[in-house]
Amino acid sequence: MKKKQILKTIAIIFICVLIDIALHFITSRYSTMPENPNYSKITELCGTEITATLWALLAFSGAACVFYRLQSSIPGVGLAKGLRYGSAISLLWLFAMLEGVALFGNGIINEFMVGLSDAIPAFLMSILLSLSISKKGEQPERKQFTLHQKILTVCVFTGVFFVGRYIAYFTGAIQSGYKTSPLYTFIWTLLMGTCIGIACIQLENPGNVLSQKRRAARFCFLFFGVNWGTFLIFMPLLFSGFILDVLSRIIIDILLVTIGYCLAFSSRIKFSKKVNLENA
């Protein structure tokens, strides 16, 4: 990356972090901060505002790095790439925030407003980053997903994430609200898996010449792993007692997404071969 592009990227990240802070200030009446929080050592040393700002810089910087790493394979040119990446990461972060309704007993409106305060700047950053990159060079071949492929992909991701998460809930591998808020946990887990499937469709290019293993690594570890991890790390960064649960959650979810990706695209390949044989 050229020096000029690096400076542009840093400026975009800082602008969007400032917007994030401003939106959280505006929506402070919906804050989900506990009444008697058990702060982490970092928060006790730096204060909640500085710690939250450090998290925002980490999360937005991570999202920007992932965008530049993936942008050559994201379908479209210029703004279209930003819209796809921005919508994917915004959905991911917003739905991640909504899990707090079942985990901590917070109001859904409160979690939605707080999540929106992160999702909007993330979407804006993606658009600005896409407008800042050069449109020169060859673009990967663009093929459209068929309706059947889209439905199959979303269903596989939803099913794998749902089953895997409930195994983690039942075994106590991660904290959950399946006992205290069974209906909400059921709905959220289904919708979270659906959200990941939609994000995959948004970012995956059927015409990409990379191997399936490399495509899986790019989506599961780069897009999902980095953005999911940096978002969830907020809790142990700000509060004490969350580090093991959050690390377990990140590892389990990346594993589930990887399994979902492999199953979805291996099923797609088999279906395509079957169709080709029938048409031959």
Short mmCIF file of C-alpha atoms in Angstrom, two decimals:
data_model
loop_
_atom_site.label_atom_id
_atom_site.label_comp_id
_atom_site.label_asym_id
_atom_site.label_seq_id
_atom_site.Cartn_x
_atom_site.Cartn_y
_atom_site.Cartn_z
CA MET A 1 0.00 0.00 0.00
CA LYS A 2 1.37 3.42 -0.96
CA LYS A 3 2.07 6.08 1.66
CA LYS A 4 -0.73 8.31 0.35
CA GLN A 5 -3.22 5.45 0.60
CA ILE A 6 -2.05 4.64 4.13
CA LEU A 7 -2.64 8.25 5.20
CA LYS A 8 -6.10 8.21 3.61
CA THR A 9 -6.94 4.99 5.42
CA ILE A 10 -5.77 6.31 8.79
CA ALA A 11 -7.83 9.48 8.28
CA ILE A 12 -10.93 7.45 7.36
CA ILE A 13 -10.52 5.21 10.42
CA PHE A 14 -10.16 8.19 12.77
CA ILE A 15 -13.16 9.98 11.24
CA CYS A 16 -15.35 6.90 11.60
CA VAL A 17 -14.16 6.26 15.17
CA LEU A 18 -15.11 9.85 16.03
CA ILE A 19 -18.54 9.28 14.46
CA ASP A 20 -18.84 6.08 16.49
CA ILE A 21 -18.03 7.94 19.71
CA ALA A 22 -20.49 10.73 18.80
CA LEU A 23 -23.29 8.25 18.08
CA HIS A 24 -22.69 6.45 21.38
CA PHE A 25 -22.87 9.81 23.15
CA ILE A 26 -26.14 10.65 21.38
CA THR A 27 -27.62 7.25 22.25
CA SER A 28 -26.24 7.22 25.82
CA ARG A 29 -29.80 7.05 27.21
CA TYR A 30 -29.94 3.52 25.74
CA SER A 31 -26.65 2.50 27.37
CA THR A 32 -26.41 -1.14 28.43
CA MET A 33 -23.72 -0.45 31.03
CA PRO A 34 -24.39 -2.46 34.24
CA GLU A 35 -25.12 -0.53 37.46
CA ASN A 36 -22.20 -1.97 39.44
CA PRO A 37 -19.66 -3.04 36.80
CA ASN A 38 -16.60 -5.10 37.61
CA TYR A 39 -14.08 -3.25 35.47
CA SER A 40 -10.94 -4.79 34.03
CA LYS A 41 -7.49 -3.60 35.10
CA ILE A 42 -7.13 -1.72 31.81
CA THR A 43 -10.39 0.17 32.43
CA GLU A 44 -9.42 0.93 36.02
CA LEU A 45 -6.12 2.33 34.77
CA CYS A 46 -7.35 4.23 31.69
CA GLY A 47 -11.03 4.88 32.39
CA THR A 48 -14.08 3.70 30.45
CA GLU A 49 -13.95 6.41 27.77
CA ILE A 50 -10.30 5.81 26.82
CA THR A 51 -10.73 2.02 26.93
CA ALA A 52 -13.82 2.20 24.71
CA THR A 53 -11.93 4.48 22.30
CA LEU A 54 -9.00 2.05 22.17
CA TRP A 55 -11.45 -0.75 21.36
CA ALA A 56 -13.04 1.32 18.59
CA LEU A 57 -9.62 2.03 17.06
CA LEU A 58 -8.78 -1.69 17.22
CA ALA A 59 -12.11 -2.84 15.75
CA PHE A 60 -12.23 -0.29 12.93
CA SER A 61 -8.55 -0.75 12.08
CA GLY A 62 -9.08 -4.51 11.91
CA ALA A 63 -12.13 -4.08 9.68
CA ALA A 64 -10.18 -1.75 7.38
CA CYS A 65 -7.23 -4.16 7.09
CA VAL A 66 -9.61 -7.01 6.25
CA PHE A 67 -11.28 -4.88 3.57
CA TYR A 68 -7.97 -4.16 1.85
CA ARG A 69 -7.00 -7.82 2.07
CA LEU A 70 -10.28 -8.96 0.51
CA GLN A 71 -11.21 -6.07 -1.77
CA SER A 72 -9.70 -7.59 -4.91
CA SER A 73 -12.03 -10.60 -4.65
CA ILE A 74 -15.19 -8.80 -3.50
CA PRO A 75 -17.65 -8.61 -6.42
CA GLY A 76 -18.05 -5.24 -8.09
CA VAL A 77 -15.92 -2.15 -8.62
CA GLY A 78 -15.34 0.83 -6.34
CA LEU A 79 -18.44 1.78 -4.37
CA ALA A 80 -20.09 -1.61 -5.01
CA LYS A 81 -17.32 -3.30 -3.02
CA GLY A 82 -17.84 -0.93 -0.10
CA LEU A 83 -21.60 -1.46 -0.10
CA ARG A 84 -21.17 -5.23 -0.02
CA TYR A 85 -18.49 -5.26 2.67
CA GLY A 86 -20.20 -2.54 4.70
CA SER A 87 -23.57 -4.27 4.74
CA ALA A 88 -21.91 -7.58 5.70
CA ILE A 89 -19.90 -6.20 8.63
CA SER A 90 -22.76 -3.97 9.82
CA LEU A 91 -25.13 -6.94 9.99
CA LEU A 92 -22.49 -8.99 11.78
CA TRP A 93 -21.82 -6.38 14.45
CA LEU A 94 -25.47 -5.43 14.93
CA PHE A 95 -26.60 -9.03 15.45
CA ALA A 96 -23.63 -9.69 17.73
CA MET A 97 -24.84 -6.84 19.93
CA LEU A 98 -28.38 -8.20 20.03
CA GLU A 99 -27.20 -11.38 21.79
CA GLY A 100 -26.89 -9.24 24.91
CA VAL A 101 -30.67 -9.29 25.31
CA ALA A 102 -30.55 -12.96 26.33
CA LEU A 103 -27.10 -12.92 27.94
CA PHE A 104 -27.52 -9.91 30.22
CA GLY A 105 -31.25 -9.24 30.27
CA ASN A 106 -30.91 -5.89 28.49
CA GLY A 107 -33.79 -4.38 26.51
CA ILE A 108 -33.82 -5.18 22.81
CA ILE A 109 -34.27 -1.49 21.90
CA ASN A 110 -31.23 -0.60 24.02
CA GLU A 111 -29.06 -3.28 22.41
CA PHE A 112 -30.29 -2.32 18.95
CA MET A 113 -29.51 1.38 19.40
CA VAL A 114 -26.06 0.68 20.86
CA GLY A 115 -25.34 -1.82 18.08
CA LEU A 116 -26.52 0.65 15.46
CA SER A 117 -24.03 3.19 16.82
CA ASP A 118 -21.24 0.81 15.77
CA ALA A 119 -22.88 -0.54 12.60
CA ILE A 120 -23.46 2.86 10.95
CA PRO A 121 -19.81 4.06 11.20
CA ALA A 122 -18.60 0.62 10.05
CA PHE A 123 -20.84 0.85 6.97
CA LEU A 124 -19.68 4.42 6.29
CA MET A 125 -16.02 3.42 6.68
CA SER A 126 -16.44 0.62 4.14
CA ILE A 127 -17.91 3.04 1.61
CA LEU A 128 -15.14 5.59 2.15
CA LEU A 129 -12.44 2.92 1.86
CA SER A 130 -13.95 1.60 -1.37
CA LEU A 131 -14.01 5.11 -2.85
CA SER A 132 -10.36 5.64 -1.90
CA ILE A 133 -8.97 2.62 -3.76
CA SER A 134 -7.84 2.65 -7.36
CA LYS A 135 -10.21 1.11 -9.91
CA LYS A 136 -7.34 0.13 -12.19
CA GLY A 137 -6.41 -3.47 -12.83
CA GLU A 138 -8.29 -6.56 -13.78
CA GLN A 139 -11.36 -7.51 -11.82
CA PRO A 140 -12.14 -11.13 -10.94
CA GLU A 141 -14.67 -12.79 -13.20
CA ARG A 142 -18.14 -11.98 -11.92
CA LYS A 143 -20.73 -14.73 -11.93
CA GLN A 144 -24.12 -14.53 -10.27
CA PHE A 145 -25.29 -16.89 -7.57
CA THR A 146 -28.45 -18.67 -8.65
CA LEU A 147 -31.48 -18.46 -6.36
CA HIS A 148 -30.98 -22.13 -5.44
CA GLN A 149 -27.34 -21.49 -4.53
CA LYS A 150 -28.29 -18.51 -2.35
CA ILE A 151 -30.97 -20.47 -0.50
CA LEU A 152 -28.66 -23.47 -0.06
CA THR A 153 -25.82 -21.32 1.28
CA VAL A 154 -28.01 -19.48 3.78
CA CYS A 155 -29.72 -22.70 4.94
CA VAL A 156 -26.43 -24.53 5.48
CA PHE A 157 -24.86 -21.68 7.46
CA THR A 158 -28.04 -21.28 9.52
CA GLY A 159 -28.29 -25.00 10.26
CA VAL A 160 -24.63 -25.48 11.20
CA PHE A 161 -24.48 -22.36 13.36
CA PHE A 162 -27.77 -23.23 15.09
CA VAL A 163 -26.83 -26.83 15.89
CA GLY A 164 -23.27 -25.96 16.90
CA ARG A 165 -24.32 -23.10 19.14
CA TYR A 166 -26.94 -25.21 20.92
CA ILE A 167 -24.35 -27.91 21.58
CA ALA A 168 -22.19 -25.18 23.12
CA TYR A 169 -25.18 -23.91 25.14
CA PHE A 170 -26.13 -27.34 26.49
CA THR A 171 -22.57 -28.31 27.39
CA GLY A 172 -21.86 -24.97 29.06
CA ALA A 173 -18.94 -24.25 26.75
CA ILE A 174 -20.17 -20.65 26.51
CA GLN A 175 -22.60 -18.51 28.45
CA SER A 176 -26.09 -18.32 27.00
CA GLY A 177 -29.65 -17.33 27.80
CA TYR A 178 -31.30 -20.50 26.53
CA LYS A 179 -32.72 -21.18 30.01
CA THR A 180 -33.70 -17.65 31.02
CA SER A 181 -34.75 -16.47 27.52
CA PRO A 182 -35.38 -19.67 25.51
CA LEU A 183 -37.52 -18.16 22.73
CA TYR A 184 -35.28 -15.15 22.15
CA THR A 185 -32.14 -17.34 22.18
CA PHE A 186 -33.76 -19.69 19.65
CA ILE A 187 -34.70 -16.82 17.30
CA TRP A 188 -31.38 -14.99 17.69
CA THR A 189 -29.33 -18.12 17.00
CA LEU A 190 -31.32 -18.84 13.83
CA LEU A 191 -31.07 -15.24 12.61
CA MET A 192 -27.34 -15.00 13.43
CA GLY A 193 -26.64 -18.06 11.28
CA THR A 194 -28.78 -16.55 8.50
CA CYS A 195 -26.87 -13.27 8.80
CA ILE A 196 -23.53 -15.08 8.34
CA GLY A 197 -24.90 -16.87 5.27
CA ILE A 198 -26.06 -13.56 3.76
CA ALA A 199 -22.65 -12.01 4.47
CA CYS A 200 -21.01 -14.91 2.64
CA ILE A 201 -23.22 -14.35 -0.42
CA GLN A 202 -22.41 -10.64 -0.32
CA LEU A 203 -18.65 -11.18 -0.32
CA GLU A 204 -18.19 -14.44 -2.21
CA ASN A 205 -17.37 -14.23 -5.92
CA PRO A 206 -18.38 -17.44 -7.77
CA GLY A 207 -15.89 -16.53 -10.49
CA ASN A 208 -12.95 -16.41 -8.08
CA VAL A 209 -10.08 -18.61 -9.30
CA LEU A 210 -8.74 -19.26 -5.79
CA SER A 211 -9.04 -22.75 -4.37
CA GLN A 212 -11.92 -23.55 -2.04
CA LYS A 213 -9.52 -23.83 0.92
CA ARG A 214 -8.13 -20.35 0.31
CA ARG A 215 -11.61 -18.87 -0.21
CA ALA A 216 -12.76 -20.55 3.02
CA ALA A 217 -9.77 -19.13 4.91
CA ARG A 218 -10.43 -15.63 3.56
CA PHE A 219 -14.09 -15.61 4.58
CA CYS A 220 -13.98 -17.67 7.78
CA PHE A 221 -10.73 -16.46 9.33
CA LEU A 222 -10.24 -13.02 7.76
CA PHE A 223 -13.71 -11.54 7.36
CA PHE A 224 -15.59 -13.41 10.08
CA GLY A 225 -12.73 -14.26 12.44
CA VAL A 226 -11.13 -10.83 12.63
CA ASN A 227 -14.34 -8.78 12.65
CA TRP A 228 -16.15 -11.12 15.05
CA GLY A 229 -13.14 -11.34 17.35
CA THR A 230 -12.41 -7.61 17.52
CA PHE A 231 -16.06 -6.88 18.21
CA LEU A 232 -16.47 -9.44 20.99
CA ILE A 233 -13.17 -8.51 22.63
CA PHE A 234 -14.87 -5.33 23.86
CA MET A 235 -16.32 -7.15 26.89
CA PRO A 236 -13.07 -8.54 28.38
CA LEU A 237 -11.31 -5.29 27.47
CA LEU A 238 -13.78 -3.24 29.50
CA PHE A 239 -14.93 -5.71 32.16
CA SER A 240 -13.31 -8.41 34.25
CA GLY A 241 -14.34 -12.07 34.08
CA PHE A 242 -15.22 -12.39 30.40
CA ILE A 243 -11.94 -13.41 28.78
CA LEU A 244 -12.40 -17.21 28.82
CA ASP A 245 -16.01 -17.08 27.64
CA VAL A 246 -15.24 -14.65 24.83
CA LEU A 247 -12.22 -16.64 23.63
CA SER A 248 -14.28 -19.84 23.67
CA ARG A 249 -17.08 -18.08 21.79
CA ILE A 250 -14.71 -16.77 19.12
CA ILE A 251 -13.03 -20.16 18.57
CA ILE A 252 -16.31 -22.10 18.50
CA ASP A 253 -18.01 -19.64 16.14
CA ILE A 254 -15.07 -19.56 13.70
CA LEU A 255 -15.10 -23.37 13.68
CA LEU A 256 -18.86 -23.43 12.99
CA VAL A 257 -18.56 -20.88 10.18
CA THR A 258 -15.70 -22.87 8.63
CA ILE A 259 -17.77 -26.07 8.74
CA GLY A 260 -20.75 -24.19 7.29
CA TYR A 261 -18.65 -22.75 4.46
CA CYS A 262 -17.15 -26.11 3.52
CA LEU A 263 -20.53 -27.86 3.58
CA ALA A 264 -22.29 -25.09 1.65
CA PHE A 265 -19.77 -24.92 -1.16
CA SER A 266 -19.10 -28.65 -1.41
CA SER A 267 -22.88 -29.13 -1.71
CA ARG A 268 -22.99 -26.43 -4.36
CA ILE A 269 -20.26 -28.11 -6.38
CA LYS A 270 -22.04 -31.47 -6.22
CA PHE A 271 -25.32 -29.85 -7.29
CA SER A 272 -23.63 -28.08 -10.22
CA LYS A 273 -22.04 -31.32 -11.41
CA LYS A 274 -25.41 -33.09 -11.18
CA VAL A 275 -27.09 -30.37 -13.25
CA ASN A 276 -24.31 -30.50 -15.85
CA LEU A 277 -24.66 -34.28 -16.17
CA GLU A 278 -28.43 -34.01 -16.58
CA ASN A 279 -28.02 -31.34 -19.26
CA ALA A 280 -25.33 -33.30 -21.11
#
